[in-house]
Tab-separated table of C-alpha atoms in Angstrom:
chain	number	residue	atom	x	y	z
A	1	UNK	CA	49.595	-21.011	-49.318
A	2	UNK	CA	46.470	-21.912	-48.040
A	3	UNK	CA	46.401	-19.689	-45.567
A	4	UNK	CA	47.248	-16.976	-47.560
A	5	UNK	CA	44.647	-17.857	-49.584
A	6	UNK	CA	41.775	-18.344	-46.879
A	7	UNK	CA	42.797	-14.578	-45.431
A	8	UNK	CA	42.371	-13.404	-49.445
A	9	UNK	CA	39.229	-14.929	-49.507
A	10	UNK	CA	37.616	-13.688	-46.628
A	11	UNK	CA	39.114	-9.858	-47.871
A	12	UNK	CA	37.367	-10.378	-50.811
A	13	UNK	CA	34.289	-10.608	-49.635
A	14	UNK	CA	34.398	-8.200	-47.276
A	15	UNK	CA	35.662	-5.769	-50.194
A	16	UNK	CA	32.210	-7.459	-52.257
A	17	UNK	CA	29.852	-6.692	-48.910
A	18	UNK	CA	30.695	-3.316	-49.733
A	19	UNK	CA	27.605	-1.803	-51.581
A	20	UNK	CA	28.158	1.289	-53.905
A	21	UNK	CA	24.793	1.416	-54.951
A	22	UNK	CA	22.905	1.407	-51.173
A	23	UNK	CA	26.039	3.585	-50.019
A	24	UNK	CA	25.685	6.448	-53.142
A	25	UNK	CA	22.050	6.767	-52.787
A	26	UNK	CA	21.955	7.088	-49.421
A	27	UNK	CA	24.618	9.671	-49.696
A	28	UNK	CA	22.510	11.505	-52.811
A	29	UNK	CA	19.362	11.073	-51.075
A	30	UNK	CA	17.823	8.479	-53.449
A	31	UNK	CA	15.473	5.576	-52.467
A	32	UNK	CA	17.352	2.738	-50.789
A	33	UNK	CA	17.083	0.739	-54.372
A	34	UNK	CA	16.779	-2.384	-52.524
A	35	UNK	CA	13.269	-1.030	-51.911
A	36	UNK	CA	12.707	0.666	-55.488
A	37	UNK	CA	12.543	-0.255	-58.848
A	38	UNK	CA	13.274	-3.754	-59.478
A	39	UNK	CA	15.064	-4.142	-56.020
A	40	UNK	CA	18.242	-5.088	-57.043
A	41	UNK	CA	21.254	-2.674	-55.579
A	42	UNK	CA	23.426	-2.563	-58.987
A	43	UNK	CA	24.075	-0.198	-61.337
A	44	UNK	CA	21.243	-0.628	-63.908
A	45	UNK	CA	18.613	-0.146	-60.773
A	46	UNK	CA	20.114	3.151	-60.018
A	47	UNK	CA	19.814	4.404	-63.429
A	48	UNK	CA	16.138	3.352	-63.432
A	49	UNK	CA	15.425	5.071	-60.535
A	50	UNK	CA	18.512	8.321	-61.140
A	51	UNK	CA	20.477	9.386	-63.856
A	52	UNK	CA	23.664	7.889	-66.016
A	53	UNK	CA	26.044	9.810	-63.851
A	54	UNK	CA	25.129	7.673	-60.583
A	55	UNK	CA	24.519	4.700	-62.132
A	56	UNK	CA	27.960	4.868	-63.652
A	57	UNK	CA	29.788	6.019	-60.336
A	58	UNK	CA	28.012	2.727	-59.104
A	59	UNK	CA	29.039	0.283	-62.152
A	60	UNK	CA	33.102	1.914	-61.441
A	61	UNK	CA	32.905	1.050	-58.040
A	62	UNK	CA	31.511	-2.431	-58.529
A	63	UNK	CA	33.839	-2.875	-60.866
A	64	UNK	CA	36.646	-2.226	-58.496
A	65	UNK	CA	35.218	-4.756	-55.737
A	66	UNK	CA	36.287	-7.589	-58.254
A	67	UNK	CA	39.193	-6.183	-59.687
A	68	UNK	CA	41.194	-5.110	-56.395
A	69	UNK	CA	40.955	-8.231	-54.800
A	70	UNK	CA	41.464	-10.715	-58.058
A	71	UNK	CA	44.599	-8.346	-59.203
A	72	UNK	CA	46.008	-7.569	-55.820
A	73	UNK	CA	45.896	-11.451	-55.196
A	74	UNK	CA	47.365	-11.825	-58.942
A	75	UNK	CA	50.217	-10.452	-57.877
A	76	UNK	CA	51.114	-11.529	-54.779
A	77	UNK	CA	51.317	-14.713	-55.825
A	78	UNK	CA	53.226	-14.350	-58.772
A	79	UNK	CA	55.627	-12.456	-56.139
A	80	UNK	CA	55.714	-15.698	-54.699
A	81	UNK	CA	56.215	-17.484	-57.625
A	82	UNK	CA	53.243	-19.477	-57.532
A	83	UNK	CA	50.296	-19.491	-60.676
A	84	UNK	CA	46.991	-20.856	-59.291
A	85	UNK	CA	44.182	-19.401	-61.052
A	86	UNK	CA	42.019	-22.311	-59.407
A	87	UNK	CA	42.809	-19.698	-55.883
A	88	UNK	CA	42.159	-16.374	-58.261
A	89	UNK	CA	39.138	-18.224	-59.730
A	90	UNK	CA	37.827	-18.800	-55.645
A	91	UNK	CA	39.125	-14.896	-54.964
A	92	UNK	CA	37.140	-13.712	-57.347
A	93	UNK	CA	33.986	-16.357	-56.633
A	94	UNK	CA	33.959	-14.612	-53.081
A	95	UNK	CA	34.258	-10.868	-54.078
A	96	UNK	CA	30.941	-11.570	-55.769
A	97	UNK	CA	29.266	-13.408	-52.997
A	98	UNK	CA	30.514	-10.261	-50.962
A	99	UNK	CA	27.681	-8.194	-53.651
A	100	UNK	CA	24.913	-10.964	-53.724
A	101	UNK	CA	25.077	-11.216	-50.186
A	102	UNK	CA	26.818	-8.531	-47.981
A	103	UNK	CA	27.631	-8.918	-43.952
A	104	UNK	CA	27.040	-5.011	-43.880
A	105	UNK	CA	23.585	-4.685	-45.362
A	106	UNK	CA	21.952	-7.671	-43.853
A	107	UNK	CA	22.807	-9.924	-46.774
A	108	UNK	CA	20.644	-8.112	-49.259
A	109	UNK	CA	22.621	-7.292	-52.505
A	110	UNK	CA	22.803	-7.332	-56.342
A	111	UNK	CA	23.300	-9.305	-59.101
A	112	UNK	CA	27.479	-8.891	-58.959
A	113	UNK	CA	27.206	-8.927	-62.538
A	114	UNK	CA	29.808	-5.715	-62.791
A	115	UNK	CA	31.716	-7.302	-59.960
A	116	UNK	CA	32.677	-10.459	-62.305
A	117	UNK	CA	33.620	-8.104	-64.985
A	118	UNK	CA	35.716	-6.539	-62.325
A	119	UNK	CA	37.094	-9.893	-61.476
A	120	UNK	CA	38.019	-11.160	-64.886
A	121	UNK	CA	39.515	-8.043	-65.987
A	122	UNK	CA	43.449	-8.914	-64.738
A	123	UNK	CA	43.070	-11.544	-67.475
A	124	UNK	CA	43.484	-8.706	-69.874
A	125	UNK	CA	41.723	-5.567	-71.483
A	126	UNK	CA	40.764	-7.079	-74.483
A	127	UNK	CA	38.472	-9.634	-72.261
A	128	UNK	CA	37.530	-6.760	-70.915
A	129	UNK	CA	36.164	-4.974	-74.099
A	130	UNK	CA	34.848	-8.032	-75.603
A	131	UNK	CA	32.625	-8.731	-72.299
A	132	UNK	CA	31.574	-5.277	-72.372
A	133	UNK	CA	30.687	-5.106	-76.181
A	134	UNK	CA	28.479	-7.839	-75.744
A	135	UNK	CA	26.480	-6.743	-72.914
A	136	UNK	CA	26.049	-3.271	-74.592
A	137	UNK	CA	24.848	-5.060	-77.721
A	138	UNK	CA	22.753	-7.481	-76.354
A	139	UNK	CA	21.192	-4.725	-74.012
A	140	UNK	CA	20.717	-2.475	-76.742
A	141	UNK	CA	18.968	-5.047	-79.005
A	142	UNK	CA	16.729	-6.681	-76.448
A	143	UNK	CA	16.223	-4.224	-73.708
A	144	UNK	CA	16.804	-6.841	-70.752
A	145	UNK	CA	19.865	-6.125	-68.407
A	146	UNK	CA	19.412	-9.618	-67.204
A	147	UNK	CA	19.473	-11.484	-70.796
A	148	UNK	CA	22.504	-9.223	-71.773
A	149	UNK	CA	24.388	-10.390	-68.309
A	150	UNK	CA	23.322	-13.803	-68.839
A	151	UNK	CA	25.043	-13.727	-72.584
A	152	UNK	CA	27.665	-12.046	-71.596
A	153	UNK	CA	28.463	-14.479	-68.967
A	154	UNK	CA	27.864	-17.612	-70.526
A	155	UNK	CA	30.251	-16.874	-73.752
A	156	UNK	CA	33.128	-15.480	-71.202
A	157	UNK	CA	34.442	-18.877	-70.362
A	158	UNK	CA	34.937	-19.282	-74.990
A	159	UNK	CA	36.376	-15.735	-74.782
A	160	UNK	CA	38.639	-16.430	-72.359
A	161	UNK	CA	39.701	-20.008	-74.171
A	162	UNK	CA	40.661	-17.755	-76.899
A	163	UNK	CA	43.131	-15.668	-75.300
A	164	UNK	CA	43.988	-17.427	-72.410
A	165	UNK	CA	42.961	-20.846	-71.797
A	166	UNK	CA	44.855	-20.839	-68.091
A	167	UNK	CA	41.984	-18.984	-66.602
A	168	UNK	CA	39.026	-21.473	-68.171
A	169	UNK	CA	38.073	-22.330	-65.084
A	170	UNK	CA	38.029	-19.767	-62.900
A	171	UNK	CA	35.583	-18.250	-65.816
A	172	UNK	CA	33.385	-21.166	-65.843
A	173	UNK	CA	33.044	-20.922	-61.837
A	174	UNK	CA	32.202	-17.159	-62.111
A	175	UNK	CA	30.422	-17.426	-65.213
A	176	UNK	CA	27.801	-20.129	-63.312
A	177	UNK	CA	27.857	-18.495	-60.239
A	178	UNK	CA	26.033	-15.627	-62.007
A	179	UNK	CA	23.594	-17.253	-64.634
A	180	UNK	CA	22.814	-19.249	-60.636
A	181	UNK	CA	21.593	-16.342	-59.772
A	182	UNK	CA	20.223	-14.478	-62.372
A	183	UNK	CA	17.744	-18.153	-62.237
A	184	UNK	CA	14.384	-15.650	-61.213
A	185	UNK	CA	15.239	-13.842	-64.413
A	186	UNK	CA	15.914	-16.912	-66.592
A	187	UNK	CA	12.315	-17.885	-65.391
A	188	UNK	CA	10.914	-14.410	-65.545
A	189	UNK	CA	12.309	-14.099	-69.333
A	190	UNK	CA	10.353	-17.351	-70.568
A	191	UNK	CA	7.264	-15.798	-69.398
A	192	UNK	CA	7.633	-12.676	-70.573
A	193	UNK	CA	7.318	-10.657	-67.382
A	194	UNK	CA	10.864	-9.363	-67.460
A	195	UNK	CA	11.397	-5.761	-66.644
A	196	UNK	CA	13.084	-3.463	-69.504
A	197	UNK	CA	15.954	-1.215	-68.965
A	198	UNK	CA	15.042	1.871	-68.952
A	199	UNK	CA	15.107	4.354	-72.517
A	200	UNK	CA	17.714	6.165	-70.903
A	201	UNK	CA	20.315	3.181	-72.369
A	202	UNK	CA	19.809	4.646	-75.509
């Protein structure tokens, strides 16, 4: 099992290292937006510095570097008759670490804020829509990506107590993985500085 494990792990984060955002604006001929706007390569970047289309072919894609590797792993070990979401929770841990900091693009990623959304979602669709319901609101009434993925994250682990209390802790590990590195932001927000999404939200 461990093995298994270790070999999902290290798939998982090769699936993460996989950068939509770098990869689709290269292929569009947009600024690498590592280099552009607020320098993050994630969806809310490439809207900044695009349009909603190609920031929303970036979110989908980030999405699916969480979800594949979670819900493929899901799977194989219920196949195997096994339940450890403590493994799922680590699968999911290292798709994201695959975004913040990807072996193909010299370790320079994103936030992985859409990849942990992608990585919770085989707990269920209503997660799903509650997650996203609260970043779109908090987005919408504050302007800040950042504060809305910092929300969103830190209520997931209650969410997820509500409707399935198995997968607690593999929440709690993404959840502070994420508000760990969205620190800059955290700091960036008490002084004020924060950058504002874009109008184009709206």
């Amino acid at each position: 099992m461990l093995l298994l494990t270790l070999a999902l792990i290290i798939a998982a984060y090769l699936i993460g290292s996989i950068s939509s955002a770098i990869l689709i604006c290269k292929l569009l001929g947009l600024p690498d937006p590592r280099t552009t706007g607020s320098r993050n390569p994630g969806a809310t970047n490439v809207l900044r510095i695009s349009n909603k289309l190609t920031a929303a072919s970036v979110l989908f894609f980030d999405i699916l570097k969480g979800t594949i590797p979670v819900w493929g792993a899901y799977f194989l070990y219920s196949h195997l008759g096994e339940k450890e979401p403590l493994y799922l929770g680590a699968i999911g841990v290292f798709a994201c670490l695959g975004h913040m900091y990807p072996i193909f693009f010299n370790f320079q990623g994103g936030k992985a804020v859409a990849t942990a959304l992608g990585a919770l979602l085989p707990i269920g669709l209503d997660l799903g829509a509650l997650l996203i319901i609260t970043w779109v609101g908090v987005a919408k009434l504050t302007k800040y990506s950042s504060l809305a993925a910092i929300v969103t994250v830190s209520i997931a682990p209650l969410y997820v107590l509500l409707l399935k209390p198995l997968y607690v802790y593999p929440t709690l590990m993404l959840s502070g993985l994420i508000i760990f590195r969205h620190k800059d932001n955290i700091i960036r927000l008490l002084k004020g500085t924060e950058s504002k999404i874009s109008t184009k939200i709206n």
